[in-house]
Short mmCIF file of C-alpha atoms and ligand atoms in Angstrom, two decimals:
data_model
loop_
_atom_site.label_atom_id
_atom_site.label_comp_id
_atom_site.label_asym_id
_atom_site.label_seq_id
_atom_site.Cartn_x
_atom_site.Cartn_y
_atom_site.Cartn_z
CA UNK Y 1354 0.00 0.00 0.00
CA UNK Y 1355 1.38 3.48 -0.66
CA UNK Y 1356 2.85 5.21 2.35
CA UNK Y 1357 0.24 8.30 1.76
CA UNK Y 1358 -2.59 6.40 1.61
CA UNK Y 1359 -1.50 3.75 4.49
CA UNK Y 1360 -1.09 6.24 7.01
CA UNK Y 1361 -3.92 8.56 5.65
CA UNK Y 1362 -6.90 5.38 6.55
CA UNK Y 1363 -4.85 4.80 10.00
CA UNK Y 1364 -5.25 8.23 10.96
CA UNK Y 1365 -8.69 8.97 9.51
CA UNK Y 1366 -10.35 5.20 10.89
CA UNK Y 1367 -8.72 3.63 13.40
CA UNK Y 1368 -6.54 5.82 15.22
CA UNK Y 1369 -8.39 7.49 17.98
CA UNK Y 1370 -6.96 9.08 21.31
CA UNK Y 1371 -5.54 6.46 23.93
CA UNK Y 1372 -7.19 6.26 27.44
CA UNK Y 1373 -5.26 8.37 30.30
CA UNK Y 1374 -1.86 6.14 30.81
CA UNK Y 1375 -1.68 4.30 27.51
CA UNK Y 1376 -0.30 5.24 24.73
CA UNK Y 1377 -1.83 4.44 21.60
CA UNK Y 1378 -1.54 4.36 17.57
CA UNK Y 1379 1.35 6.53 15.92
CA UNK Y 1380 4.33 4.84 17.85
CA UNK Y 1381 6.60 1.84 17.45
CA UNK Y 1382 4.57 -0.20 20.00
CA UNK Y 1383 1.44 0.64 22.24
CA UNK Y 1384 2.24 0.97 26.00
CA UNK Y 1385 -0.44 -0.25 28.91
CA UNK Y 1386 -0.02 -0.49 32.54
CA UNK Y 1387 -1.22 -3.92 34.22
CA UNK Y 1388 -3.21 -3.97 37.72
CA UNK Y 1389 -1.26 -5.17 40.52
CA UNK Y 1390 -1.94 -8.80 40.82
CA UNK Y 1391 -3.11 -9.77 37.34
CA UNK Y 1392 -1.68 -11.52 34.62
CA UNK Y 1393 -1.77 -10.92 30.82
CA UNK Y 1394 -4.13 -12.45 29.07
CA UNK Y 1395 -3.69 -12.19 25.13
CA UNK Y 1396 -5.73 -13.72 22.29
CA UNK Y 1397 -5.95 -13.43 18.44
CA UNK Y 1398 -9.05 -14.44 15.94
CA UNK Y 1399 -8.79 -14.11 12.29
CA UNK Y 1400 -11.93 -13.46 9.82
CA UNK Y 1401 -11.72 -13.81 6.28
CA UNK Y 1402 -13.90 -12.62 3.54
CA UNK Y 1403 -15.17 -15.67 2.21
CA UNK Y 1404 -14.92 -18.06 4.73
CA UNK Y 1405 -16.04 -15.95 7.98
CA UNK Y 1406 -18.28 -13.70 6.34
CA UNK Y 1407 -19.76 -12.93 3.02
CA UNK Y 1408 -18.35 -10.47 0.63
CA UNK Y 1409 -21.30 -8.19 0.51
CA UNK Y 1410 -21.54 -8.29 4.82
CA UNK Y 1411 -22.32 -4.89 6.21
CA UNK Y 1412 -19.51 -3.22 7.13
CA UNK Y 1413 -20.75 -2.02 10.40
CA UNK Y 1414 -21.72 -5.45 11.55
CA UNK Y 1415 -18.56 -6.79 10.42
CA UNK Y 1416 -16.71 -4.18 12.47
CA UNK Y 1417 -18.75 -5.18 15.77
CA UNK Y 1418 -18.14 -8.68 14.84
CA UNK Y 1419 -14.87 -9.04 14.19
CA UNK Y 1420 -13.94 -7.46 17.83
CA UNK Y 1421 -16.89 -9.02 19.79
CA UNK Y 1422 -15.78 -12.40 18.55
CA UNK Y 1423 -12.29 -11.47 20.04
CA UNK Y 1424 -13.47 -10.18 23.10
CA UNK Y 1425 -15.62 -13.46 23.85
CA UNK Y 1426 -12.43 -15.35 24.30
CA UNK Y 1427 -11.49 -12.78 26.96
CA UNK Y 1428 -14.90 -13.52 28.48
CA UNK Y 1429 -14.05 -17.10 28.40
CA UNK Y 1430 -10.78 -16.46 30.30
CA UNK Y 1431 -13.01 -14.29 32.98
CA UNK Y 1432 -10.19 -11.12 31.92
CA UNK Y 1433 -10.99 -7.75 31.69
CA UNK Y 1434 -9.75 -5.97 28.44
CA UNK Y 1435 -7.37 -3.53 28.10
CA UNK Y 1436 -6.88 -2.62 24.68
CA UNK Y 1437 -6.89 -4.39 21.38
CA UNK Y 1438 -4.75 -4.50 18.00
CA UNK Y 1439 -6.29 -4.63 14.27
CA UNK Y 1440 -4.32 -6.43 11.19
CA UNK Y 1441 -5.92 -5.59 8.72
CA UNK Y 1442 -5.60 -6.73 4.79
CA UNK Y 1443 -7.81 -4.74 1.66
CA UNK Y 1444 -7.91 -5.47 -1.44
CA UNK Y 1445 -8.68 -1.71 -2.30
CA UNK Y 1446 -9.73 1.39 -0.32
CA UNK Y 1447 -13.54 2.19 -0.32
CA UNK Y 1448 -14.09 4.92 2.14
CA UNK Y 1449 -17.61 4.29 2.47
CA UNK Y 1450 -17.16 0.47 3.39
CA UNK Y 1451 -14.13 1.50 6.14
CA UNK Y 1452 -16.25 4.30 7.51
CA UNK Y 1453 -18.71 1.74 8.71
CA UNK Y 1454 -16.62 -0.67 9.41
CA UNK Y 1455 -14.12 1.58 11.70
CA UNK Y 1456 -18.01 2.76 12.97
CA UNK Y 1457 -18.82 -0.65 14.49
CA UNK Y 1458 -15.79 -1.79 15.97
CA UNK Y 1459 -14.30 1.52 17.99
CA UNK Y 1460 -18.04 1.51 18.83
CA UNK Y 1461 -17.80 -1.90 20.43
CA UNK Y 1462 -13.97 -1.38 21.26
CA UNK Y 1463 -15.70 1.83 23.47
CA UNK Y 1464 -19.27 -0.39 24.78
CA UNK Y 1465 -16.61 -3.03 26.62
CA UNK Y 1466 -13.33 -0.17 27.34
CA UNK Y 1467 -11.33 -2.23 24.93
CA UNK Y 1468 -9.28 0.91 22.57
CA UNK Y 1469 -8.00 0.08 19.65
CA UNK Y 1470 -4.00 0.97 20.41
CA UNK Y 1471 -2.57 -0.28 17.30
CA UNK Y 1472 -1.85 -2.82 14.28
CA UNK Y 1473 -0.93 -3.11 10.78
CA UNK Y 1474 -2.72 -2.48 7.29
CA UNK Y 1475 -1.83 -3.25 4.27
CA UNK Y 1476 -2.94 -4.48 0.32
CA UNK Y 1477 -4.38 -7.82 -0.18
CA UNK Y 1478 -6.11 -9.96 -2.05
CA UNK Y 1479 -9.26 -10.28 0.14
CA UNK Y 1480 -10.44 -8.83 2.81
CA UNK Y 1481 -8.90 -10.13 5.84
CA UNK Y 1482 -8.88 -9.11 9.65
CA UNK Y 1483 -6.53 -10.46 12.46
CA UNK Y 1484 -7.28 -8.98 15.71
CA UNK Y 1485 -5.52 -9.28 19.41
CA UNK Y 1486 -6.76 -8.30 22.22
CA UNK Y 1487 -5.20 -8.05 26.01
CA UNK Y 1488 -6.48 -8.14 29.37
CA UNK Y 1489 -6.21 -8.61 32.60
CA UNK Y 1490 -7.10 -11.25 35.29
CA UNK Y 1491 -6.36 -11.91 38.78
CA UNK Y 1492 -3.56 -14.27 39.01
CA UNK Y 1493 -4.98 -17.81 39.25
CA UNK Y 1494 -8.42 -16.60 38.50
CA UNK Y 1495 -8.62 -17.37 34.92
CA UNK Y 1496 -11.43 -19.68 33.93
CA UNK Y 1497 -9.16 -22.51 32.67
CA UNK Y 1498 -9.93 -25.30 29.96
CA UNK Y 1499 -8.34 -27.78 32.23
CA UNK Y 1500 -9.97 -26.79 35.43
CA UNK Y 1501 -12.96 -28.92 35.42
CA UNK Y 1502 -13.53 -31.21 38.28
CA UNK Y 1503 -16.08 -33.86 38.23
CA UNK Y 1504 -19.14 -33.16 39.72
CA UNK Y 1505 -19.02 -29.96 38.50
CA UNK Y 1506 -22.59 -28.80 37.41
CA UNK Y 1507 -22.40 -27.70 33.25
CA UNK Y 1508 -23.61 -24.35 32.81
CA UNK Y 1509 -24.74 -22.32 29.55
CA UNK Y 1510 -25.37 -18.32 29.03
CA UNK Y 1511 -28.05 -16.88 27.45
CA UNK Y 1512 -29.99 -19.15 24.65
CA UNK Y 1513 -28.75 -21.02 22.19
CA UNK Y 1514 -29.50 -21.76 18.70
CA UNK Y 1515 -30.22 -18.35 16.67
CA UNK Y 1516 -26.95 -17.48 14.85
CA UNK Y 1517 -26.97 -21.35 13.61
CA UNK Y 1518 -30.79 -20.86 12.31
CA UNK Y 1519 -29.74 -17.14 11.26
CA UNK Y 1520 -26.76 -18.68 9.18
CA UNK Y 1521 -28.50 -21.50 7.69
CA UNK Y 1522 -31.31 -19.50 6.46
CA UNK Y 1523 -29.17 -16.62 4.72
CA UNK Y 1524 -27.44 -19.43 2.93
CA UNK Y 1525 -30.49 -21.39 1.65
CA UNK Y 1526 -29.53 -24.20 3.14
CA UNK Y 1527 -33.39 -24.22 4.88
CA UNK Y 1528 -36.33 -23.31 3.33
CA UNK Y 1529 -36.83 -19.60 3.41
CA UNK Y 1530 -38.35 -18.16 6.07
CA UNK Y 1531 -38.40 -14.74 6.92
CA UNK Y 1532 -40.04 -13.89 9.82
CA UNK Y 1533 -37.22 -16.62 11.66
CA UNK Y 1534 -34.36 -14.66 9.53
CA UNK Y 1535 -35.53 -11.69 11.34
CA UNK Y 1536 -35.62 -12.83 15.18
CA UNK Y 1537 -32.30 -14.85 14.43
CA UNK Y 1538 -30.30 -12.87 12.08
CA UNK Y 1539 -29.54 -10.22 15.09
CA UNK Y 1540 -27.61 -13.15 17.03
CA UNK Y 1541 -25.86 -13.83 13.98
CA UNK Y 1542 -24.66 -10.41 12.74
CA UNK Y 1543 -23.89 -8.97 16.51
CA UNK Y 1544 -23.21 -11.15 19.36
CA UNK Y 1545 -22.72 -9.22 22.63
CA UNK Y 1546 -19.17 -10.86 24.33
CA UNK Y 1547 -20.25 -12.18 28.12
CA UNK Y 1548 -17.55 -9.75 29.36
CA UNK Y 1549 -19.26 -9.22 32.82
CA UNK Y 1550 -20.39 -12.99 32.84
CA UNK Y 1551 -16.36 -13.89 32.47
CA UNK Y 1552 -15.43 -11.65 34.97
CA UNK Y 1553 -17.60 -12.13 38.09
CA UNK Y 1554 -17.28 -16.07 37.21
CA UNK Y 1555 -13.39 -15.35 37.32
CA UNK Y 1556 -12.89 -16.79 40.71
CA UNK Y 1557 -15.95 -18.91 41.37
CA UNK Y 1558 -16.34 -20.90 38.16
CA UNK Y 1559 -13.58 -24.11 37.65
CA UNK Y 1560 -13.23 -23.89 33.66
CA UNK Y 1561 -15.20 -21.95 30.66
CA UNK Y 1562 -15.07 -21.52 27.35
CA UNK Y 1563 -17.28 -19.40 24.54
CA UNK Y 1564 -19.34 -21.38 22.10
CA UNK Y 1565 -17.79 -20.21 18.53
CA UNK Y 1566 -17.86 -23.55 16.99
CA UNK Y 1567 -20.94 -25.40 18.46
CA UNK Y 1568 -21.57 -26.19 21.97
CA UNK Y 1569 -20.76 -30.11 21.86
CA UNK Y 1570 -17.36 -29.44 20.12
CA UNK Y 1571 -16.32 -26.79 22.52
CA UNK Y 1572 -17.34 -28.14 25.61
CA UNK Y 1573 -15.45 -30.78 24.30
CA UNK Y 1574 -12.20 -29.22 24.49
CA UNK Y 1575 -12.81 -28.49 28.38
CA UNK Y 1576 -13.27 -32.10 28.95
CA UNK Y 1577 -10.22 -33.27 27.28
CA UNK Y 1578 -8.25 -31.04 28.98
CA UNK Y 1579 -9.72 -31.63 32.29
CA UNK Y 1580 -9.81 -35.58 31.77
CA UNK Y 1581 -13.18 -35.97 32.33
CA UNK Y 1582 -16.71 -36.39 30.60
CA UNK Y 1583 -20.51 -35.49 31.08
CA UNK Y 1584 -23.76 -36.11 30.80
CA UNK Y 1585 -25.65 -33.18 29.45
CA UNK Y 1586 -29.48 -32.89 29.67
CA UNK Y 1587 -30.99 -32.21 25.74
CA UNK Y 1588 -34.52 -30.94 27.78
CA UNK Y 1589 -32.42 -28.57 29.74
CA UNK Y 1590 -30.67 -27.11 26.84
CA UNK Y 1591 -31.68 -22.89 26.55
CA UNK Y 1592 -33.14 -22.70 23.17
CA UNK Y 1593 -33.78 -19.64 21.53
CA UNK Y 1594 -37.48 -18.14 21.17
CA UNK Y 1595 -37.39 -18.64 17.48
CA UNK Y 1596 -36.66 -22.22 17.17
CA UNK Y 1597 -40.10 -22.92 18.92
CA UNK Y 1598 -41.93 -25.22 16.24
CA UNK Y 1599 -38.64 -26.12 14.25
CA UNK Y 1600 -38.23 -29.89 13.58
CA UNK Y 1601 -37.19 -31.60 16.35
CA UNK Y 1602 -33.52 -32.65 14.66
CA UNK Y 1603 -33.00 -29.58 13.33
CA UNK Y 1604 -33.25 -27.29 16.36
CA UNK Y 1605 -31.27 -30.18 18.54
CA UNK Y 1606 -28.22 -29.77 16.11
CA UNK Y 1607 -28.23 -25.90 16.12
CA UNK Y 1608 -28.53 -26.13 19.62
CA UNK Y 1609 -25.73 -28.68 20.09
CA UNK Y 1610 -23.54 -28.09 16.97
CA UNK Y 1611 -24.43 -24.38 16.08
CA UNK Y 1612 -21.51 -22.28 15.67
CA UNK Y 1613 -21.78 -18.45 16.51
CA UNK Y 1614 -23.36 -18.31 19.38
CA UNK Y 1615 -20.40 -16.57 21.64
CA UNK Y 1616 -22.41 -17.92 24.83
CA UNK Y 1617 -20.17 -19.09 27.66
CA UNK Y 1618 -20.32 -22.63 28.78
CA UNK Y 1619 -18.57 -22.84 32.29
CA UNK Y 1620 -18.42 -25.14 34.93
CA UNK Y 1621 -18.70 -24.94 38.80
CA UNK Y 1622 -19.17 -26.40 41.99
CA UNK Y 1623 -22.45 -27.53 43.04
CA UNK Y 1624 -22.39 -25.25 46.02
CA UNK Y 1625 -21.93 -21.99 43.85
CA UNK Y 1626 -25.51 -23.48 42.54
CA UNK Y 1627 -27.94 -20.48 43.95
CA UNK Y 1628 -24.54 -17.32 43.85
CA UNK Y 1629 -24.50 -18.07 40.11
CA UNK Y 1630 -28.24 -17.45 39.85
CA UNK Y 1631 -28.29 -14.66 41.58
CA UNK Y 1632 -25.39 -13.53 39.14
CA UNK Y 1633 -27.17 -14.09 35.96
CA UNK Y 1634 -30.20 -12.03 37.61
CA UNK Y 1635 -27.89 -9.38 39.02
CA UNK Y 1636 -26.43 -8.82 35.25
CA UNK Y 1637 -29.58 -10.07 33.76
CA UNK Y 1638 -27.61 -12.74 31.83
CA UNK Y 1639 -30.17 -15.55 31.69
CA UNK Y 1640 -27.91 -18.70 33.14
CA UNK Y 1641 -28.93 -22.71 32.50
CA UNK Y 1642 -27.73 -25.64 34.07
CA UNK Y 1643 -27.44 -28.48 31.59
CA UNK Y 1644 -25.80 -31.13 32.97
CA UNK Y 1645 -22.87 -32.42 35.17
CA UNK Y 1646 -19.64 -33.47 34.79
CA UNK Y 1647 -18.68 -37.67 35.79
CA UNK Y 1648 -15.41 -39.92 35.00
CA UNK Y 1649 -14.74 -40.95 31.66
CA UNK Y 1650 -14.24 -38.93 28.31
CA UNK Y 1651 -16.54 -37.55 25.89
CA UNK Y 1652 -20.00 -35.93 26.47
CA UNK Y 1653 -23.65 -38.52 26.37
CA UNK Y 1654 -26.40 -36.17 25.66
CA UNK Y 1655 -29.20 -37.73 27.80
CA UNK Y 1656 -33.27 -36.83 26.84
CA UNK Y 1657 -36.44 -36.74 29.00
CA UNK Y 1658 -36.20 -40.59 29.46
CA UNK Y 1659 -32.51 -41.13 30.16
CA UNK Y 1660 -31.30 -42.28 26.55
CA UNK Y 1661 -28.71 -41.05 24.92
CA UNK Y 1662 -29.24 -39.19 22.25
CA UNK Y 1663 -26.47 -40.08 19.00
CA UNK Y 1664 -25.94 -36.36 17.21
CA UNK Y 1665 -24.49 -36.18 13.70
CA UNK Y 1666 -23.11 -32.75 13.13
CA UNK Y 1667 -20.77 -32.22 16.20
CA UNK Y 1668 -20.00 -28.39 15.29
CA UNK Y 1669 -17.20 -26.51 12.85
CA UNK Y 1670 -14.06 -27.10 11.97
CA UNK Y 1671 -12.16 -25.64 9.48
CA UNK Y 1672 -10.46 -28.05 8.36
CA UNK Y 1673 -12.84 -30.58 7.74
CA UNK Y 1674 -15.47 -28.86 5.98
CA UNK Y 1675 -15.10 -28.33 2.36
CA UNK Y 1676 -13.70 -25.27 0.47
CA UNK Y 1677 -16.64 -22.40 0.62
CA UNK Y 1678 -18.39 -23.63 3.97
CA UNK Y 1679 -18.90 -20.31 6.08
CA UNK Y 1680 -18.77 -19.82 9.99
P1 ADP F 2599 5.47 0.05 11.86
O1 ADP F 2599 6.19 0.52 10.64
O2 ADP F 2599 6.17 0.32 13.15
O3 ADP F 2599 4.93 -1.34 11.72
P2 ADP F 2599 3.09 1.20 10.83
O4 ADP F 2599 3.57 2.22 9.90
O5 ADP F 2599 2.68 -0.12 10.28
O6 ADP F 2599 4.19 1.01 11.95
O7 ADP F 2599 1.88 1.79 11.67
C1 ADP F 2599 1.93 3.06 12.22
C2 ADP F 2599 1.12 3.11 13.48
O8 ADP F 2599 -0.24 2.86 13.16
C3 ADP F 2599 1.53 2.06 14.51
O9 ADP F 2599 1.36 2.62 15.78
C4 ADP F 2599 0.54 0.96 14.27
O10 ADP F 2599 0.31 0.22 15.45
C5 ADP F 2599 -0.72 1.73 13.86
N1 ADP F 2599 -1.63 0.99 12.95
C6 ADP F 2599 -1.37 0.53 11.71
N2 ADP F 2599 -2.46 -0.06 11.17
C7 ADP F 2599 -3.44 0.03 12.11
C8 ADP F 2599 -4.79 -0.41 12.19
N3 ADP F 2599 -5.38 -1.07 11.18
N4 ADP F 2599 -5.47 -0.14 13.31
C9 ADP F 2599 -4.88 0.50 14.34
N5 ADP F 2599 -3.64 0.95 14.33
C10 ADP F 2599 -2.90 0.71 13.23
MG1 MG F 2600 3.43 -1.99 10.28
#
């Protein structure tokens, strides 16, 4: 990219004045002071056009996106943010598009006190976004993947469901229905990262993690790591409003398997049972138990009766899916 140009679109969209003690875009490196007693939490998501999101997206939702899916993994870790760094790759310059875009993230980045202190841009073939961001947590307070104890209870945020339907019915892959696209299609385009969720759990749940590739394949991580399974109850399961009359398979799978959702799925000690409820009213976070963790590996989805329940489509992965898939 031309050195007039480059620094031109830094200054004009993304660089913005630093909070009191940081210092921001325009040097060699951003500066932040840590909290006495925390440790540095740090985590980087990449979108690209194409496989994360459609060429024609909307800018602004793409801009809220691409940070709140960044800021969920803080969540996850029960951190705080501090600030946050933008890579960013264009194929060419449309002010119009990067107006919006710059609108929905500094917007977020200001919503959750997360500034945007620095990063790179540059030419490229497609449109592609790396972002990091940092915070803070209290030293051995982060809501680790390999903290889970059995007899844990299982624990899910807010409903689940909607981004998956959302998804599935802007790609035709489900008859069209509009009226769902509308009640759904919100979820999809701008999740809200559980940053308060993370934090007060910080300290009272064992381990969490944020549902980006479907719940059964994350959770699934925490119980590797933790050596341990669970039995998770399908009736129990938060569904979202608008998957009320869906066939019965398909709202299991984008229950279980649907990717998006940025919910956090943590686990605890029964004793925490009636705090953590009080928690979810006290941020008015609507929190589910859904199931508890035993010995063994792997997670048995149990209905009504007791039977397990076989699932096909276990969630995302990248790798696996073919050439074109989006999530
Ligand atoms: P350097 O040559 O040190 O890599 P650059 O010329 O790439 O610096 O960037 C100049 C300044 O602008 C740096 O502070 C950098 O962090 C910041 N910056 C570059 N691109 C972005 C972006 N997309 N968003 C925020 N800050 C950016
Ligand atoms: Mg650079």
């Amino acid at each position: 990219m031309q050195a007039d140009g480059e620094f031109d679109l830094i200054s004009r969209y993304f660089k913005r004045p630093a909070p009191e003690r940081m210092l921001g875009v325009g040097d060699d490196c951003a500066l932040m002071p840590l909290s006495q007693g925390c440790e540095l939490a740090v985590s980087t998501d990449m979108l690209v056009e194409g496989r994360h999101f459609l060429p024609d997206v909307d800018p602004q939702a793409l801009g809220h996106k691409a940070l709140a899916v960044n800021l969920s993994d803080l969540a996850a870790m029960g951190a705080r943010p501090l600030a946050c760094t933008l890579a960013l790759s264009l194929p060419a310059v449309d002010h119009a598009w990067l107006a919006a875009f710059a609108d929905g993230f500094h917007t977020l980045a200001r919503e959750s006190h997360c500034p945007l202190v620095g990063g790179d841009t540059t030419r490229g073939d497609a449109v592609v976004l790396s972002i990091t961001v940092l915070g803070e947590v209290r030293r051995s307070h982060a809501l680790r993947r390999d903290a889970a104890r059995v007899g844990d209870d299982v624990w899910v945020s807010g409903t689940l469901g909607a981004a998956d339907l959302a998804l599935r019915l802007a790609l035709g892959q489900l008859p069209p229905d509009p009226e769902r696209l509308r009640a759904t299609r919100p979820a999809l385009d701008r999740p809200m990262p559980r940053l308060k969720l993370g934090r007060y759990l910080a300290g009272v749940a064992h381990a969490a993690i944020d549902v980006s590739d479907g719940l059964l394949q994350d959770f699934d991580h925490i119980l590797q790591a933790s050596h341990c399974g669970a039995e998770l109850w399908l009736d129990a399961l938060p569904a979202h409003p608008a998957l009320a009359g869906l066939d019965e398979s398909l709202r299991r799978e984008a229950m279980l398997s649907g990717g998006d959702a940025y919910e956090l799925c943590f686990t605890a000690r029964p004793l925490w049972r009636e705090q953590i409820e009080a928690l979810g009213r006290q941020l008015n976070v609507p929190v589910t138990r859904v199931g508890t963790l035993v010995r063994g590996q792997g997670a048995r989805v149990l209905d009504g009766a007791g039977q397990a329940v076989s699932v096909t489509r276990r969630g995302f992965d990248h790798f696996s899916a073919p050439c074109g898939d989006i999530a």
